Amino acid sequence: MGFGPLLLLASLEGLVTAATLALMALGLSLVFGVMRVVNVAHGEFFMLGAVVAWAVSTAFAGHPAIGFTAALLVAPLVVGAVAFLAERLVLKRLNYDPEATIVATIGLLYIVQQLALTFYGADARPVQPPFNPRIQLPWFGYSGYKLGVIAAAGVLLAGVWFVLARTRAGLVMRATQYDAETAQAFGIPVGRVYAGVFALGAMLAAVAAVLVVPVSQAHYLMGRDPLLLSFVVVIIGGLGSLRGTVVAALLIGLSDGIISTLFFSPTLAKILATLLVALVLVFRPQGLFGTAAR
Amino acid sequence: MNGTASARVWLLHLAFIAALVAAGFLLPDYHRGVFSRILVLAVFAMGYNLLLGYCGLLSLGHAMFFAAGLYGAGLPLYHLGWGVPASFLAGVAAGGGLAFVVGALALRTVGVAFMIVTMMFAQVVYLTTLYFTTWTRGEEGLVLPPAARRVGFGDTVLSLSDPTSRYAIALTLFSIVLLAMLRLVRSPFGRTLAGIRENEERMRMLGYDTFRAKLSAVVVSGLACAAAGAAYGLLFGYVGSGFASIQYSILPLLWVLVGGAATTLGPLLGTAFMFYVIDYASGLTTAWLVLVGAALIFVVLFFPKGILGTVRERWLKWLP
């Protein structure tokens, strides 16, 4: 393969990463933006989504699309319920104190990870994609399912944007984000909004996980790297900026795909890329699309 | 602060150190070994606490300073045959230098961006230890031979692999750093840091060079963490990139928050608590991480300021 086709392949792989990363980072950004909580357990919600997706899809016989569709419905609900419970039982009682919530979500991370290891095991297990036609490009064939992942993420992101910008629920969320006390005074049930946002953030991670399981398998440690990457995406994109999150996810996903496909020494490339992103942050701390902190 | 209160604080810390000296003779071998490790890691936690507790800067990358000490001491000892004191100093110097560079860059950011930038610099250090596998052997790490881990004072030779001298050295390092920290946080410089933590804008308007103060705090913190890393490598004879991973940046945060941020003895209590919770839980069940997670959530729910922070708030207001 020549350089051009290789670059195209690398970009397509990067787009798949970017698609799931954008969904996951959006969940993290929502939770941090509205509640000021740094959710270290976000990667475990992602992992939990993938594990539940495996469990659900293997429970259904017949065409893989049936099991996958069921997983797409069940996994976010289960993960959302876990997040909702964690919010009501723990985070609420901490009054969303930034440092205490970090420790609490690290505790949650340990618990979820250990339960996954105990009940699911240490193996990586695949899920059948619901459809997978081979799309023949002039230079190579490409997985149709991966293109489907990119499209699905695009639709979901548009949906989240619509909810945030055009519906009453979105307005309530934005009001809470802007000034929780004033929102409370105007009769917005801030506590319930927080619980809902925390569950919604976890559900976005779970959806991203269900989409990614058919291409990368479910494993109990799979949450760690996406968590770090989504932190980077959230910060680079600028907090609370949907557009920034998507652009940053594209940037990180594409550079990740291109670096790991084209360069000779992935470790050196990773060192340089990490350093570069860190320096971008050092000289533009508010992120690419963020406004200066209030 | 008046004279008697000050004397009481110093007496408390000296009594605490005396108790640890006595513990060295009384503890059974196993627990003395565990405590040698805890004392060294508590130095790491104290270095972290200076930044988080007293200056209000939350870093997620302190593993890089620990690793700078670890490799800064381990590599010259292993490859160049340097002696123990020179290796230790090289490790501490490596940590201080790294802290100065990283601090000068990362302190341009605040809040969450600071967390992420420090995390990314730490990731760069971690990847670097993997990249130079020829010298570091990456994840597998280097085992420093006991023969190289000896210090001679005249005719007597102190072997760092001997449990008794190991405890003594760990306790000496811990005591020096503890008393230095106590002195530091009660000095005008320490008060400046606390002022920055409470309201940086006001400190700047009062004429303090807050950037300089924060940079000094990062460097001192880096020096303490590097001293812990260098001592850890020399005492326990192992240098590996696992100590540079994200996990090792999160651990001092946990130790400090559990023990009590902005308390001088909290880091040791937190480190010991976490060590024994893990020790006890892993003896009970293979699913021990669940118990550790539950213990963490329990501590933040019922001791929101950490163990010692809550004790200070409720009962002993004079604790430093």
GROMACS .gro file of N, CA, C and O in nm, chain A residues 188-229:
model
  168
  188ILE      N    1  -3.595   2.492   4.069
  188ILE     CA    2  -3.540   2.377   3.998
  188ILE      C    3  -3.489   2.276   4.102
  188ILE      O    4  -3.414   2.313   4.191
  189PRO      N    5  -3.536   2.150   4.094
  189PRO     CA    6  -3.490   2.051   4.191
  189PRO      C    7  -3.346   2.013   4.162
  189PRO      O    8  -3.318   1.913   4.097
  190VAL      N    9  -3.251   2.092   4.215
  190VAL     CA   10  -3.110   2.077   4.179
  190VAL      C   11  -3.059   1.936   4.211
  190VAL      O   12  -2.985   1.877   4.133
  191GLY      N   13  -3.100   1.882   4.326
  191GLY     CA   14  -3.054   1.749   4.364
  191GLY      C   15  -3.090   1.645   4.259
  191GLY      O   16  -3.008   1.562   4.219
  192ARG      N   17  -3.216   1.652   4.211
  192ARG     CA   18  -3.258   1.554   4.111
  192ARG      C   19  -3.188   1.576   3.978
  192ARG      O   20  -3.157   1.482   3.906
  193VAL      N   21  -3.163   1.704   3.945
  193VAL     CA   22  -3.089   1.733   3.821
  193VAL      C   23  -2.950   1.671   3.829
  193VAL      O   24  -2.904   1.606   3.734
  194TYR      N   25  -2.883   1.687   3.946
  194TYR     CA   26  -2.751   1.629   3.962
  194TYR      C   27  -2.754   1.477   3.941
  194TYR      O   28  -2.673   1.422   3.868
  195ALA      N   29  -2.849   1.411   4.008
  195ALA     CA   30  -2.858   1.265   3.994
  195ALA      C   31  -2.880   1.227   3.849
  195ALA      O   32  -2.819   1.134   3.796
  196GLY      N   33  -2.970   1.303   3.782
  196GLY     CA   34  -2.999   1.273   3.642
  196GLY      C   35  -2.877   1.294   3.554
  196GLY      O   36  -2.846   1.211   3.467
  197VAL      N   37  -2.804   1.404   3.577
  197VAL     CA   38  -2.686   1.432   3.495
  197VAL      C   39  -2.580   1.326   3.516
  197VAL      O   40  -2.517   1.279   3.421
  198PHE      N   41  -2.561   1.284   3.642
  198PHE     CA   42  -2.460   1.181   3.670
  198PHE      C   43  -2.497   1.051   3.598
  198PHE      O   44  -2.412   0.986   3.536
  199ALA      N   45  -2.626   1.014   3.603
  199ALA     CA   46  -2.671   0.893   3.535
  199ALA      C   47  -2.656   0.909   3.384
  199ALA      O   48  -2.608   0.818   3.315
  200LEU      N   49  -2.690   1.027   3.332
  200LEU     CA   50  -2.680   1.051   3.187
  200LEU      C   51  -2.536   1.040   3.140
  200LEU      O   52  -2.506   0.978   3.037
  201GLY      N   53  -2.444   1.099   3.219
  201GLY     CA   54  -2.302   1.091   3.183
  201GLY      C   55  -2.255   0.947   3.176
  201GLY      O   56  -2.186   0.907   3.082
  202ALA      N   57  -2.297   0.866   3.275
  202ALA     CA   58  -2.259   0.725   3.276
  202ALA      C   59  -2.320   0.652   3.157
  202ALA      O   60  -2.257   0.566   3.095
  203MET      N   61  -2.445   0.688   3.122
  203MET     CA   62  -2.511   0.621   3.010
  203MET      C   63  -2.440   0.650   2.878
  203MET      O   64  -2.429   0.563   2.792
  204LEU      N   65  -2.389   0.773   2.864
  204LEU     CA   66  -2.315   0.805   2.741
  204LEU      C   67  -2.190   0.717   2.731
  204LEU      O   68  -2.156   0.667   2.623
  205ALA      N   69  -2.122   0.697   2.845
  205ALA     CA   70  -2.004   0.609   2.844
  205ALA      C   71  -2.046   0.467   2.808
  205ALA      O   72  -1.978   0.398   2.731
  206ALA      N   73  -2.161   0.421   2.862
  206ALA     CA   74  -2.206   0.285   2.835
  206ALA      C   75  -2.240   0.267   2.688
  206ALA      O   76  -2.207   0.165   2.626
  207VAL      N   77  -2.307   0.368   2.627
  207VAL     CA   78  -2.340   0.358   2.484
  207VAL      C   79  -2.213   0.349   2.403
  207VAL      O   80  -2.200   0.266   2.312
  208ALA      N   81  -2.115   0.433   2.437
  208ALA     CA   82  -1.987   0.428   2.365
  208ALA      C   83  -1.927   0.289   2.376
  208ALA      O   84  -1.875   0.234   2.278
  209ALA      N   85  -1.938   0.229   2.495
  209ALA     CA   86  -1.881   0.095   2.516
  209ALA      C   87  -1.953  -0.009   2.431
  209ALA      O   88  -1.890  -0.092   2.366
  210VAL      N   89  -2.088  -0.004   2.427
  210VAL     CA   90  -2.162  -0.102   2.347
  210VAL      C   91  -2.120  -0.090   2.201
  210VAL      O   92  -2.099  -0.190   2.133
  211LEU      N   93  -2.105   0.033   2.152
  211LEU     CA   94  -2.067   0.051   2.013
  211LEU      C   95  -1.928  -0.006   1.986
  211LEU      O   96  -1.902  -0.060   1.879
  212VAL      N   97  -1.839   0.002   2.085
  212VAL     CA   98  -1.699  -0.034   2.061
  212VAL      C   99  -1.672  -0.183   2.086
  212VAL      O  100  -1.576  -0.239   2.033
  213VAL      N  101  -1.760  -0.251   2.164
  213VAL     CA  102  -1.733  -0.392   2.196
  213VAL      C  103  -1.714  -0.480   2.074
  213VAL      O  104  -1.621  -0.562   2.072
  214PRO      N  105  -1.795  -0.470   1.969
  214PRO     CA  106  -1.775  -0.559   1.855
  214PRO      C  107  -1.639  -0.543   1.788
  214PRO      O  108  -1.592  -0.634   1.722
  215VAL      N  109  -1.573  -0.427   1.803
  215VAL     CA  110  -1.441  -0.414   1.741
  215VAL      C  111  -1.327  -0.431   1.840
  215VAL      O  112  -1.214  -0.458   1.800
  216SER      N  113  -1.353  -0.418   1.973
  216SER     CA  114  -1.236  -0.427   2.061
  216SER      C  115  -1.252  -0.521   2.180
  216SER      O  116  -1.165  -0.525   2.265
  217GLN      N  117  -1.364  -0.595   2.191
  217GLN     CA  118  -1.384  -0.692   2.299
  217GLN      C  119  -1.401  -0.626   2.436
  217GLN      O  120  -1.361  -0.513   2.458
  218ALA      N  121  -1.465  -0.703   2.526
  218ALA     CA  122  -1.489  -0.653   2.662
  218ALA      C  123  -1.385  -0.711   2.757
  218ALA      O  124  -1.359  -0.831   2.756
  219HIS      N  125  -1.326  -0.625   2.840
  219HIS     CA  126  -1.221  -0.668   2.932
  219HIS      C  127  -1.231  -0.583   3.058
  219HIS      O  128  -1.267  -0.466   3.050
  220TYR      N  129  -1.199  -0.643   3.175
  220TYR     CA  130  -1.225  -0.569   3.298
  220TYR      C  131  -1.133  -0.451   3.320
  220TYR      O  132  -1.159  -0.366   3.404
  221LEU      N  133  -1.022  -0.440   3.247
  221LEU     CA  134  -0.932  -0.325   3.263
  221LEU      C  135  -0.945  -0.224   3.149
  221LEU      O  136  -0.865  -0.133   3.136
  222MET      N  137  -1.050  -0.242   3.064
  222MET     CA  138  -1.057  -0.162   2.942
  222MET      C  139  -1.090  -0.015   2.968
  222MET      O  140  -1.082   0.067   2.877
  223GLY      N  141  -1.125   0.021   3.093
  223GLY     CA  142  -1.168   0.157   3.120
  223GLY      C  143  -1.055   0.258   3.135
  223GLY      O  144  -1.077   0.378   3.126
  224ARG      N  145  -0.933   0.208   3.161
  224ARG     CA  146  -0.828   0.300   3.204
  224ARG      C  147  -0.784   0.398   3.094
  224ARG      O  148  -0.788   0.518   3.113
  225ASP      N  149  -0.744   0.344   2.979
  225ASP     CA  150  -0.694   0.433   2.874
  225ASP      C  151  -0.798   0.531   2.823
  225ASP      O  152  -0.769   0.650   2.809
  226PRO      N  153  -0.923   0.484   2.795
  226PRO     CA  154  -1.023   0.581   2.751
  226PRO      C  155  -1.049   0.690   2.855
  226PRO      O  156  -1.077   0.804   2.819
  227LEU      N  157  -1.037   0.656   2.983
  227LEU     CA  158  -1.059   0.758   3.088
  227LEU      C  159  -0.956   0.870   3.074
  227LEU      O  160  -0.990   0.988   3.071
  228LEU      N  161  -0.828   0.829   3.062
  228LEU     CA  162  -0.723   0.930   3.049
  228LEU      C  163  -0.744   1.013   2.924
  228LEU      O  164  -0.738   1.136   2.926
  229LEU      N  165  -0.774   0.944   2.813
  229LEU     CA  166  -0.794   1.016   2.688
  229LEU      C  167  -0.912   1.112   2.699
  229LEU      O  168  -0.906   1.225   2.651
   0.00000   0.00000   0.00000
